[in-house]
PDB file of C-alpha atoms in Angstrom:
ATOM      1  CA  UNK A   1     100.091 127.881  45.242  1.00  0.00           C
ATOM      2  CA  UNK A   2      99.628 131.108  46.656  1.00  0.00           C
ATOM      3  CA  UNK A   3      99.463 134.521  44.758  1.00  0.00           C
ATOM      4  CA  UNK A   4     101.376 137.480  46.002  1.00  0.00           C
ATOM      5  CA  UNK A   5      99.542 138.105  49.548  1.00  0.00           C
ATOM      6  CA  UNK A   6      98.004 141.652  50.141  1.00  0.00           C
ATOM      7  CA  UNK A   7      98.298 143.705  53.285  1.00  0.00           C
ATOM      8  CA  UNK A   8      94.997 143.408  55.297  1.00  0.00           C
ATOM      9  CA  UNK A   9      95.899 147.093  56.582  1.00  0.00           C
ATOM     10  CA  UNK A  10      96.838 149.482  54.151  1.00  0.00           C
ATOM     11  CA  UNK A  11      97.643 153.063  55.579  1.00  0.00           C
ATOM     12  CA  UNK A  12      96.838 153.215  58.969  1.00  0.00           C
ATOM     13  CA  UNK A  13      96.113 156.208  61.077  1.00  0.00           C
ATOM     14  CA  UNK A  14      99.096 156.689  64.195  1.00  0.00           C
ATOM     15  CA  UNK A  15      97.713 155.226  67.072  1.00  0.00           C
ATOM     16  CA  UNK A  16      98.153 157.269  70.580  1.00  0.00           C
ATOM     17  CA  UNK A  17     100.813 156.293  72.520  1.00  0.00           C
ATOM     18  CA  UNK A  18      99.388 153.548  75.261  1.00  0.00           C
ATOM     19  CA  UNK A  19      96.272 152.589  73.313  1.00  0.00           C
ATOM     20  CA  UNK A  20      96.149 149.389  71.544  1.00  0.00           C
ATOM     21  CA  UNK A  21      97.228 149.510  67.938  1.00  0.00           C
ATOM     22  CA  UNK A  22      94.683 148.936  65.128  1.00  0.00           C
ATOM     23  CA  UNK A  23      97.053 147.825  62.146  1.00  0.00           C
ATOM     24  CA  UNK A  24      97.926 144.016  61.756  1.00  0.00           C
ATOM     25  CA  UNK A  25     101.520 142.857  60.008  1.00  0.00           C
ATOM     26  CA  UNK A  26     101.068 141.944  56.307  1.00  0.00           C
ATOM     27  CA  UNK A  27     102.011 138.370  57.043  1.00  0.00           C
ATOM     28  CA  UNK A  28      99.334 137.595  59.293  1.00  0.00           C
ATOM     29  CA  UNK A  29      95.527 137.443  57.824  1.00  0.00           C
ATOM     30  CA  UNK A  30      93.048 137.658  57.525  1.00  0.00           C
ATOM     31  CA  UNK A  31      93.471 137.942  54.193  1.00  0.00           C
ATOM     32  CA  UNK A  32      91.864 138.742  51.079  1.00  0.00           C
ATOM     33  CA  UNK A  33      90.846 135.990  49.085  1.00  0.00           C
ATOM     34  CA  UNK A  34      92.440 136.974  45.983  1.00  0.00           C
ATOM     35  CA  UNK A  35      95.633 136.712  47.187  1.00  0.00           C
ATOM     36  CA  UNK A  36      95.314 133.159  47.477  1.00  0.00           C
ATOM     37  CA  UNK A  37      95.735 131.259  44.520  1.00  0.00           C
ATOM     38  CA  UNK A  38      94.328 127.908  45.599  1.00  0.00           C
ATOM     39  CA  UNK A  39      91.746 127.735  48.545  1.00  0.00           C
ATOM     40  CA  UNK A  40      91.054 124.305  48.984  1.00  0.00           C
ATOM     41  CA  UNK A  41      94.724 123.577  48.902  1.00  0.00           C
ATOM     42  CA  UNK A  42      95.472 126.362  51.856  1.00  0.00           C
ATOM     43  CA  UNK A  43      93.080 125.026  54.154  1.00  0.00           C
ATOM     44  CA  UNK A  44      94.415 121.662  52.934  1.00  0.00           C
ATOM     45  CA  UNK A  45      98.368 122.214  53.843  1.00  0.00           C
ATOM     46  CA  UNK A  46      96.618 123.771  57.756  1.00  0.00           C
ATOM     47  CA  UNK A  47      94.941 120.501  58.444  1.00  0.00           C
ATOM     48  CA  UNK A  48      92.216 122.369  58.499  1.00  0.00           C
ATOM     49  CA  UNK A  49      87.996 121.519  56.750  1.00  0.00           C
ATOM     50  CA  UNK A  50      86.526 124.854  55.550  1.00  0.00           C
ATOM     51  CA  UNK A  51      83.224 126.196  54.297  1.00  0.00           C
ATOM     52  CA  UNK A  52      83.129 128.572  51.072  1.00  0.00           C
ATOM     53  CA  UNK A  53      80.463 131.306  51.848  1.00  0.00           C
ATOM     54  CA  UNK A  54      81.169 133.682  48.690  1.00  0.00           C
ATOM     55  CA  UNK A  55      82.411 136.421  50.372  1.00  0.00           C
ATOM     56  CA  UNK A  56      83.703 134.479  53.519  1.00  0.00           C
ATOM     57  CA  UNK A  57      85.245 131.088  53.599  1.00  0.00           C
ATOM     58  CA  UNK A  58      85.777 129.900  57.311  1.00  0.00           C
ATOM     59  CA  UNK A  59      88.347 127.354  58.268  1.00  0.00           C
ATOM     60  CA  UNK A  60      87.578 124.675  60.314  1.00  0.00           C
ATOM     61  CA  UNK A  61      90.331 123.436  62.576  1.00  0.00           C
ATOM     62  CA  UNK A  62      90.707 119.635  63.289  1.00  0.00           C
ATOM     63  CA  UNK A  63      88.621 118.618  66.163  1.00  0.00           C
ATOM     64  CA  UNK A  64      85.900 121.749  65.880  1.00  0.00           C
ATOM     65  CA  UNK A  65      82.454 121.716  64.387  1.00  0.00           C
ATOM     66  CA  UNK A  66      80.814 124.396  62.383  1.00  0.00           C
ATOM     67  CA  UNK A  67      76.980 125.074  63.088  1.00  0.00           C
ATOM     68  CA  UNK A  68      74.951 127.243  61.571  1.00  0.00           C
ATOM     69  CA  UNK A  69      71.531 129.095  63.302  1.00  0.00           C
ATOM     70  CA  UNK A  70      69.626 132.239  62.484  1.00  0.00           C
ATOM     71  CA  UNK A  71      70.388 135.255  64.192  1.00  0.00           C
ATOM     72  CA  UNK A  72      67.775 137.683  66.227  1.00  0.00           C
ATOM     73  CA  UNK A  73      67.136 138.961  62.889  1.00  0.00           C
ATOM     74  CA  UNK A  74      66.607 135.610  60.688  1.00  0.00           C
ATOM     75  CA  UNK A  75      69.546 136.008  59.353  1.00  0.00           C
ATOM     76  CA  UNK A  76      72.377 132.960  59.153  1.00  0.00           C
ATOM     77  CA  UNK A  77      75.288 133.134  60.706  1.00  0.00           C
ATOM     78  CA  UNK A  78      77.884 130.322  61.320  1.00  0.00           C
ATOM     79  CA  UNK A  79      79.763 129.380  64.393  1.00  0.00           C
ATOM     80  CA  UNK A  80      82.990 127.661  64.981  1.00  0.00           C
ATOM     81  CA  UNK A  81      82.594 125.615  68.192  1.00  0.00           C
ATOM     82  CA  UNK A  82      84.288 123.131  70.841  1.00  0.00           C
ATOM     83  CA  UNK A  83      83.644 122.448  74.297  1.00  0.00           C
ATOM     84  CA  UNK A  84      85.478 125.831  75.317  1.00  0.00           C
ATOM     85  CA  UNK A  85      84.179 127.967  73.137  1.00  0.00           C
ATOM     86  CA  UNK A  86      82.077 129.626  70.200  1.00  0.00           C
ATOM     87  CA  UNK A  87      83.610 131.633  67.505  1.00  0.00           C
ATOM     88  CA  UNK A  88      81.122 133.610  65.642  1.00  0.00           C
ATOM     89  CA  UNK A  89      83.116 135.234  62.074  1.00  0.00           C
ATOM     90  CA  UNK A  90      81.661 138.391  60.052  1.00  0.00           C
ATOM     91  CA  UNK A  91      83.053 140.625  57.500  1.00  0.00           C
ATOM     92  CA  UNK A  92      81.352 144.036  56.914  1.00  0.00           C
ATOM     93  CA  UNK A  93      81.863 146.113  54.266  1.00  0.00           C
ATOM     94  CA  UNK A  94      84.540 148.964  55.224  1.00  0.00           C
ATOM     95  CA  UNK A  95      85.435 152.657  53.282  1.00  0.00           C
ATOM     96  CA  UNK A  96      89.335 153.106  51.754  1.00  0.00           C
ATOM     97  CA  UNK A  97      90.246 154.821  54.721  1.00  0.00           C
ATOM     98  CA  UNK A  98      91.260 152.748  57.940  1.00  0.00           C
ATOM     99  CA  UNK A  99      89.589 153.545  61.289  1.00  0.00           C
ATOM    100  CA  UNK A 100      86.081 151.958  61.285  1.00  0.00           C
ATOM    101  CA  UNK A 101      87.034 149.136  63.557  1.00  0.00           C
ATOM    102  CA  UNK A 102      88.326 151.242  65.874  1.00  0.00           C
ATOM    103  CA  UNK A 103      84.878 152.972  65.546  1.00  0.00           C
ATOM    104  CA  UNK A 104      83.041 149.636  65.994  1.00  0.00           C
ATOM    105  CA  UNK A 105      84.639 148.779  69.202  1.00  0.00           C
ATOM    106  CA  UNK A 106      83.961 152.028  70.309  1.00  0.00           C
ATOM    107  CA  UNK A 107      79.949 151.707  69.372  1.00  0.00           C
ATOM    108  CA  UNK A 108      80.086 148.125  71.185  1.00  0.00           C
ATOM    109  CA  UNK A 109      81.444 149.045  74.579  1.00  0.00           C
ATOM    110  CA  UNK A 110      78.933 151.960  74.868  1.00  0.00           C
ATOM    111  CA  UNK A 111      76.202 149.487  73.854  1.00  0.00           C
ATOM    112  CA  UNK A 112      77.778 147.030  77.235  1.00  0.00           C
ATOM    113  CA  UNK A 113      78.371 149.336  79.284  1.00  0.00           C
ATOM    114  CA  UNK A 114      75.101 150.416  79.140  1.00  0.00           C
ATOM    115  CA  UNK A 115      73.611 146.645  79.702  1.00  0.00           C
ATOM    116  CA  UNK A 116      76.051 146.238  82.906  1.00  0.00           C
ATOM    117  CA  UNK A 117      78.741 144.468  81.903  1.00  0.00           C
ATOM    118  CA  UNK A 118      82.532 144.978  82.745  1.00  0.00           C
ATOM    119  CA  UNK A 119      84.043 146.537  79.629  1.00  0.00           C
ATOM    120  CA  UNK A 120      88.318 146.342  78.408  1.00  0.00           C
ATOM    121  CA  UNK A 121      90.066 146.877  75.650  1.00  0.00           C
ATOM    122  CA  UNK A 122      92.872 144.666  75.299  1.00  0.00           C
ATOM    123  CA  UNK A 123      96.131 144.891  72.781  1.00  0.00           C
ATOM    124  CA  UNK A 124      96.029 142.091  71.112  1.00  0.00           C
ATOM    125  CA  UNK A 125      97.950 140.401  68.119  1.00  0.00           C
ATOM    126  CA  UNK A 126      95.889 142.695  65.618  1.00  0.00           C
ATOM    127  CA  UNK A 127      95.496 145.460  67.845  1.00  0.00           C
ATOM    128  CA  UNK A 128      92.364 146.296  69.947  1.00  0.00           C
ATOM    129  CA  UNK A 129      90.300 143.389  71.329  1.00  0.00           C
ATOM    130  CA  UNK A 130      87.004 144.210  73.224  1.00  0.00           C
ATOM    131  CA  UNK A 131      86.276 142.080  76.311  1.00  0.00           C
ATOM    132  CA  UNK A 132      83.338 142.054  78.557  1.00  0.00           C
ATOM    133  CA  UNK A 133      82.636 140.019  81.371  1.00  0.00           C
ATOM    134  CA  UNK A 134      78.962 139.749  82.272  1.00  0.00           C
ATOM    135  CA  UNK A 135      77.612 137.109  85.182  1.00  0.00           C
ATOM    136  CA  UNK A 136      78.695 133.376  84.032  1.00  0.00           C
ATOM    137  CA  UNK A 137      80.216 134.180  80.027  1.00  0.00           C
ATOM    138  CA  UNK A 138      83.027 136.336  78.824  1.00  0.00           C
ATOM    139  CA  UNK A 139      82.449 138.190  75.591  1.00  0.00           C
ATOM    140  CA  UNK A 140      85.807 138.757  73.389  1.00  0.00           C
ATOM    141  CA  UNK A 141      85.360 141.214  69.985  1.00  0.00           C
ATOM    142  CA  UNK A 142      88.752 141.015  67.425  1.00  0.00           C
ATOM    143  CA  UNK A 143      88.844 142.260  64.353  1.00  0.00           C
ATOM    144  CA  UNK A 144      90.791 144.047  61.718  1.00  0.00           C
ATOM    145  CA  UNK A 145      90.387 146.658  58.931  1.00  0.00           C
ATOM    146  CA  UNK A 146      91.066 144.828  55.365  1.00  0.00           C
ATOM    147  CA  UNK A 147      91.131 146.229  51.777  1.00  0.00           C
ATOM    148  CA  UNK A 148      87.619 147.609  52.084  1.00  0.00           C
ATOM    149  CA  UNK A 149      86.513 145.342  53.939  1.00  0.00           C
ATOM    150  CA  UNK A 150      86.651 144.985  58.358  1.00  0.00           C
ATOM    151  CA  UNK A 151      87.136 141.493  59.435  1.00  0.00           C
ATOM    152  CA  UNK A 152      86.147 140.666  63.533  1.00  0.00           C
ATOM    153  CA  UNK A 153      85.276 137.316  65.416  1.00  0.00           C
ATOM    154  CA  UNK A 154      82.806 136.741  68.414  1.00  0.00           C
ATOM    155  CA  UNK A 155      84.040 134.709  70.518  1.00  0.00           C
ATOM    156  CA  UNK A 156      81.735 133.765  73.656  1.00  0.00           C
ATOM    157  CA  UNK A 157      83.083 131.082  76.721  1.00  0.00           C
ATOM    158  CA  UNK A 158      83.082 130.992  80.564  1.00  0.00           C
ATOM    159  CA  UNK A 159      85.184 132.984  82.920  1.00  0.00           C
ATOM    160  CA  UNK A 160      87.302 129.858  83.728  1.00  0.00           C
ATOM    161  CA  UNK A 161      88.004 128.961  79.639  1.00  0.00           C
ATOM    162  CA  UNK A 162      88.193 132.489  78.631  1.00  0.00           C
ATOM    163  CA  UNK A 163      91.910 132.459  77.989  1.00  0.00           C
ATOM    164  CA  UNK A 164      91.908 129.455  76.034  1.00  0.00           C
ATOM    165  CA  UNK A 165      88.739 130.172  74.190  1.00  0.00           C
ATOM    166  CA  UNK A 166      90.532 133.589  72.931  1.00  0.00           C
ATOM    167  CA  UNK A 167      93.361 131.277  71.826  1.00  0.00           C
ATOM    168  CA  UNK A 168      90.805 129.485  69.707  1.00  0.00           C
ATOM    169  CA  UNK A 169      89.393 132.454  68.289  1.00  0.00           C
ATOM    170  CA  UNK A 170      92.498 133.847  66.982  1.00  0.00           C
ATOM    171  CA  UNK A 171      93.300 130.297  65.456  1.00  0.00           C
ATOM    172  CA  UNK A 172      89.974 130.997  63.435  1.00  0.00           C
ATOM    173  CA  UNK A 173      90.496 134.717  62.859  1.00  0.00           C
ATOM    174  CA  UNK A 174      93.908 134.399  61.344  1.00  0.00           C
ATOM    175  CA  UNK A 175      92.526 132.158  58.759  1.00  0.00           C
ATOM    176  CA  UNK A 176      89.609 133.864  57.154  1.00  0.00           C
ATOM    177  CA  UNK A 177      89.534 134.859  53.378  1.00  0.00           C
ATOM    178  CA  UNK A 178      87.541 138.030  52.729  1.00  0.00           C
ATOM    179  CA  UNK A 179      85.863 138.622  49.386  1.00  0.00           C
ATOM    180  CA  UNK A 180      84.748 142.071  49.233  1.00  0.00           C
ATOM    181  CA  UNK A 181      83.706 142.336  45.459  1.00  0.00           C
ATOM    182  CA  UNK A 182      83.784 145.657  43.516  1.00  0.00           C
ATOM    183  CA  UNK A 183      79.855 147.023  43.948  1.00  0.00           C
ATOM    184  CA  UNK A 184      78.635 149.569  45.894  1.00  0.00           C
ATOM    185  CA  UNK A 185      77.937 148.758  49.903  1.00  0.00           C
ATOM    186  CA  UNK A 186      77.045 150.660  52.642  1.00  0.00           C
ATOM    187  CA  UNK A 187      80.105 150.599  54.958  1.00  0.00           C
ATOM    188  CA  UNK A 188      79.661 148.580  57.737  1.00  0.00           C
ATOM    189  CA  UNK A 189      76.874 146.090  56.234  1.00  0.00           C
ATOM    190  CA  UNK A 190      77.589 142.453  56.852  1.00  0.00           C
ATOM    191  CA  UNK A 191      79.138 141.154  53.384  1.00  0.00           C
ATOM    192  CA  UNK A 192      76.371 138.622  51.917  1.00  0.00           C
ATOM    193  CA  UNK A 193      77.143 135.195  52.269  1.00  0.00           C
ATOM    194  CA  UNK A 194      76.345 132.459  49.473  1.00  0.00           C
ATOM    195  CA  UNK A 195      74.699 129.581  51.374  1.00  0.00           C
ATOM    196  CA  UNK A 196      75.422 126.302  50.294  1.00  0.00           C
ATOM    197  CA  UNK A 197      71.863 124.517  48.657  1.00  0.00           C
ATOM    198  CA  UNK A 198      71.701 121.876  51.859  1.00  0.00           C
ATOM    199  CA  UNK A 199      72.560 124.190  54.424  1.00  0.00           C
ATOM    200  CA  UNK A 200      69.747 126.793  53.031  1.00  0.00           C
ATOM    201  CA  UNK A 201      66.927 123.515  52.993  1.00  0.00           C
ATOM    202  CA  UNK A 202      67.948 123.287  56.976  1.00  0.00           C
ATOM    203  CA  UNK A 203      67.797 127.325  57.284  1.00  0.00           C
ATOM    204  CA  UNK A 204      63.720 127.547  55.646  1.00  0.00           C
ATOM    205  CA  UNK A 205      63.117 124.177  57.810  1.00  0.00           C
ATOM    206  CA  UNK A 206      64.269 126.080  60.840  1.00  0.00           C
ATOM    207  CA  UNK A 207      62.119 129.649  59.783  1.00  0.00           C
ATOM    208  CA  UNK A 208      59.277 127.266  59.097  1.00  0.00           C
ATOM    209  CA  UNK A 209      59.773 125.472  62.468  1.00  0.00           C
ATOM    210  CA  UNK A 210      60.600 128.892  64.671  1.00  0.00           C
ATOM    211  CA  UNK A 211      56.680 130.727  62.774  1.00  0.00           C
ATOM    212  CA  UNK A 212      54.889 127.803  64.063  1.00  0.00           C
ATOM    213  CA  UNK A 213      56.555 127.621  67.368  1.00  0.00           C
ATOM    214  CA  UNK A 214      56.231 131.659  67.730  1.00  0.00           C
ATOM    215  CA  UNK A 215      52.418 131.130  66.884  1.00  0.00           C
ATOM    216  CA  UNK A 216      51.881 128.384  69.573  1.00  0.00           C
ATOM    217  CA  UNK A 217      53.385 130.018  72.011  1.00  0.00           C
ATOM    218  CA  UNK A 218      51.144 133.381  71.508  1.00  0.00           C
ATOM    219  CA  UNK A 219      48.030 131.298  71.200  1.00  0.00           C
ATOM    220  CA  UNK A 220      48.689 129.891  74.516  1.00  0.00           C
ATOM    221  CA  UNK A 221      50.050 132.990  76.276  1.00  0.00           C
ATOM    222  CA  UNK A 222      46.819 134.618  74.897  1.00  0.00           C
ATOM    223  CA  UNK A 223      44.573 131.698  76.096  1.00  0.00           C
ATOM    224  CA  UNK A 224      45.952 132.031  79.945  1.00  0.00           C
ATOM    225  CA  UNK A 225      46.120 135.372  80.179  1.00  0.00           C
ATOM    226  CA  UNK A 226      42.397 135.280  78.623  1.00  0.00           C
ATOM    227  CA  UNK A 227      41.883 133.194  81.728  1.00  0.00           C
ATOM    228  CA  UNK A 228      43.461 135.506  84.327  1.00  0.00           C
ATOM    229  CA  UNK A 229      42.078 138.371  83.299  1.00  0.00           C
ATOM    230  CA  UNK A 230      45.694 139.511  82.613  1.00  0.00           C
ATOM    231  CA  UNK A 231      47.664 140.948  79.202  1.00  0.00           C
ATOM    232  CA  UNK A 232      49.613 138.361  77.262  1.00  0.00           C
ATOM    233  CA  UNK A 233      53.360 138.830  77.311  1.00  0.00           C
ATOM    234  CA  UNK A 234      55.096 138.688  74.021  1.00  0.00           C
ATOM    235  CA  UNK A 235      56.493 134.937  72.788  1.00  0.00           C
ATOM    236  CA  UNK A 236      59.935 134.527  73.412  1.00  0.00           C
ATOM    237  CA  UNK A 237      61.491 131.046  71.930  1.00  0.00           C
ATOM    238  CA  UNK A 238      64.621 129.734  73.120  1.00  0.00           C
ATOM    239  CA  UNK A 239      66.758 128.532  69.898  1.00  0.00           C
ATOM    240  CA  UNK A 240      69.095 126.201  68.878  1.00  0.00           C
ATOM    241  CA  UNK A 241      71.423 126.055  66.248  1.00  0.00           C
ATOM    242  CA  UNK A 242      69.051 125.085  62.536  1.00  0.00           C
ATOM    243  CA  UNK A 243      71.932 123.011  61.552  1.00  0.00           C
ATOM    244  CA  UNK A 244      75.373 121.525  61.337  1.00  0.00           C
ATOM    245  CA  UNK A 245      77.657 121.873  58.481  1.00  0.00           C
ATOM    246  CA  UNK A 246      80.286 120.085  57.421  1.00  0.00           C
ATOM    247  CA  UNK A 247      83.168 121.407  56.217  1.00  0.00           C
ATOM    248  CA  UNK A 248      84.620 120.533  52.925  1.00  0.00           C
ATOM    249  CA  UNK A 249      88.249 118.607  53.785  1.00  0.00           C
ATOM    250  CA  UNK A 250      86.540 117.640  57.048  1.00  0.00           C
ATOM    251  CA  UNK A 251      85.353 114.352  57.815  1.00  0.00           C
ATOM    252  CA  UNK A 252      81.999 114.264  59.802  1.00  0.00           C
ATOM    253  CA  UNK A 253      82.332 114.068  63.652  1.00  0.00           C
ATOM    254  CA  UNK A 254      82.836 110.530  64.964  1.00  0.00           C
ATOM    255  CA  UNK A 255      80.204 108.564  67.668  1.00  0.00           C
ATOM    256  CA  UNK A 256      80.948 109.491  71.238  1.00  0.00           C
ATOM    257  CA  UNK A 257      81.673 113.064  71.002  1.00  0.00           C
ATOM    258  CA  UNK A 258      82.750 114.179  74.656  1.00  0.00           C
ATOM    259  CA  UNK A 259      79.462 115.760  76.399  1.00  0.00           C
ATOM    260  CA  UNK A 260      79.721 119.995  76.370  1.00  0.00           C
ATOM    261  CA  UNK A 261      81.090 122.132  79.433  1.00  0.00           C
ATOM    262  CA  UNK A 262      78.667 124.673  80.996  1.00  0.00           C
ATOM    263  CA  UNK A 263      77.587 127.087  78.486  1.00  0.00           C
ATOM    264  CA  UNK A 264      79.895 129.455  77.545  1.00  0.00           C
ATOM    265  CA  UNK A 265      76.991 132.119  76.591  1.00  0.00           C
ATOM    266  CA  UNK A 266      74.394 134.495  78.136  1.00  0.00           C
ATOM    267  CA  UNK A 267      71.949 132.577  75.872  1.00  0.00           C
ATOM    268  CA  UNK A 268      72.633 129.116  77.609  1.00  0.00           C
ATOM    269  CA  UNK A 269      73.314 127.743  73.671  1.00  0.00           C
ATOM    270  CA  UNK A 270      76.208 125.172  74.663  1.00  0.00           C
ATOM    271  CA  UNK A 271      78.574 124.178  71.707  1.00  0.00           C
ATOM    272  CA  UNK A 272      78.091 121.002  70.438  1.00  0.00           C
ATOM    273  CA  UNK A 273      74.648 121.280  72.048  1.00  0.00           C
ATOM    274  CA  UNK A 274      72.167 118.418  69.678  1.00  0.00           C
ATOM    275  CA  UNK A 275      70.474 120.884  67.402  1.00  0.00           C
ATOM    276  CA  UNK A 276      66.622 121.229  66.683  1.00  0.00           C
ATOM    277  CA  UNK A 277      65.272 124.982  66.725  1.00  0.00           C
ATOM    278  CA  UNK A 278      67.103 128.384  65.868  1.00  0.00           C
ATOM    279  CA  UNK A 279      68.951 130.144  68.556  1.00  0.00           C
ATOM    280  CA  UNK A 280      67.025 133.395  68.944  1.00  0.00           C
ATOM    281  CA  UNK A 281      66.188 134.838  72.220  1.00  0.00           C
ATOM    282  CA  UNK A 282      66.091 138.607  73.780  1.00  0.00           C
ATOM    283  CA  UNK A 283      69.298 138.502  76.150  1.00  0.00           C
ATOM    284  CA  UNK A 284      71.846 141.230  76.626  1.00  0.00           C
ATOM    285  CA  UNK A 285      74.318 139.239  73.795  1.00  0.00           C
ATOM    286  CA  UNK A 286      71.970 138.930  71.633  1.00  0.00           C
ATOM    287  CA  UNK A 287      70.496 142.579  71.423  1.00  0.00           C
ATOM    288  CA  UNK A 288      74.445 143.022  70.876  1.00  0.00           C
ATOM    289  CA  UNK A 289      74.406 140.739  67.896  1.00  0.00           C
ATOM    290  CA  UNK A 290      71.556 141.650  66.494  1.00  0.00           C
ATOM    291  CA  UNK A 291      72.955 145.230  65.286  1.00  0.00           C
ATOM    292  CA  UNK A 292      73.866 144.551  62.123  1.00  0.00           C
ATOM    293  CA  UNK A 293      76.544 147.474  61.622  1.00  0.00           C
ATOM    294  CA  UNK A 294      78.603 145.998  65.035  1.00  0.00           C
TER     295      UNK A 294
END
């Protein structure tokens, strides 16, 4: 079923002595996707649904949905979610040599630290693990360097599910296939992801629905602030996921799905939350996800 598995590390630099590691063992993934020889039947033999993206498939665990929105940017991205948590997966494009997620982490807690929040690095399974605690959420970074290619999960949940919503997050992580491909890419550029056709109709819905929203919203700031004599502040829509995917192997989620806990994000987007406009809004998370080299 499987071909024979590649290392997701390669050579790895030493790391100092009492900082977290940054190489992963060769038996535990993510792992390339050539190294498996059947995908469907690997996500198959976990239990798990999954969604083939190109150069990302995502596996879905039993009981978890999979959501898709636009990022600050416009851009797609899919999230893994439950009542505890949201797991957000990316694969970037990576040089030969090993080091750029330690790099990465190192660009992301400047970039918190700087926006207030409560910064740690953690050794985790695969070595370092960013986590910052800001007022109401906890923000958890893992990742990996792979063949090429760097690997990480976002995983987002409240103070009180934290632990448990890292637990998830790893499930997810360990589980990723990377396709890196053999062109040129700027290191550190999100890999491009091949949208499935129905999941792209709900994507240019959503753009189409978020322009017209944006447009109302200036027209009327313009309008009252014509009134008061006053400047018109920028529009700002709240979002919510543009759609939900199913995964393939999954079956779709049944009536009476339990209502969400509090949200586990600075951008009050709950998991599970009924969807009907892109997430998109100007808190500190998302000026963190909307660099597209983090």
């Amino acid at each position: 079923m499987f071909g024979r598995k590649k290392s997701v590390t390669g050579d790895r630099d030493a790391a100092t002595p009492g900082e977290p590691a940054d190489s992963a063992p060769s038996t535990t993934g993510p792992h390339d996707r050539s190294s498996v020889g059947d995908v469907a039947r690997y996500y198959t033999d976990l239990g798990y649904g999954h969604l083939d993206l190109g150069s990302l498939v995502i596996g879905v665990p039993n009981g978890r949905d999979l959501n898709v929105a636009l990022d600050p940017n416009g851009q797609p991205e899919f999230h893994v979610v439950t009542t505890v948590s949201r797991v957000i997966p990316r694969a970037f494009a990576a040089p030969k040599s090993a080091g750029q997620w330690r790099t990465m982490v190192a660009a992301m807690r400047e970039q918190l630290e700087g926006q207030g929040a409560e910064v740690t690095v953690e050794d985790g399974p695969w070595g370092r693990e960013l986590v910052a605690a800001m007022p109401g959420a906890v923000f958890r970074a893992i990742g990996v360097d792979g063949h090429r290619w760097t690997a990480e999960v976002r995983i987002m949940a409240t103070p009180e599910l934290a632990e448990q919503a890292a637990e998830e997050g790893r499930e997810v992580f360990k589980h990723l296939l990377v396709n890196r491909g053999d062109g040129p890419m700027p290191v550190r550029e999100v890999l491009p992801l091949t949208i499935p056709d129905e999941i792209q109709q709900a994507l240019v819905k959503a753009q189409s629905q978020l322009a017209a929203q944006q447009q109302a919203q200036a027209y009327q700031q313009q309008m009252a602030a014509g009134q008061q004599g006053q400047p018109a502040a920028q529009a700002r829509p709240q979002g919510q996921p543009a759609a939900q995917a199913r995964p393939q192997g999954q079956p779709a989620p049944a009536a009476g799905t339990p209502a969400p806990a509090p949200s586990p994000t600075p951008t009050r987007e709950q998991p599970r939350q009924p969807e009907s406009r892109p997430r998109r809004d100007g808190s500190a998370m998302d000026r963190l996800r909307s660099t597209d080299d983090l």
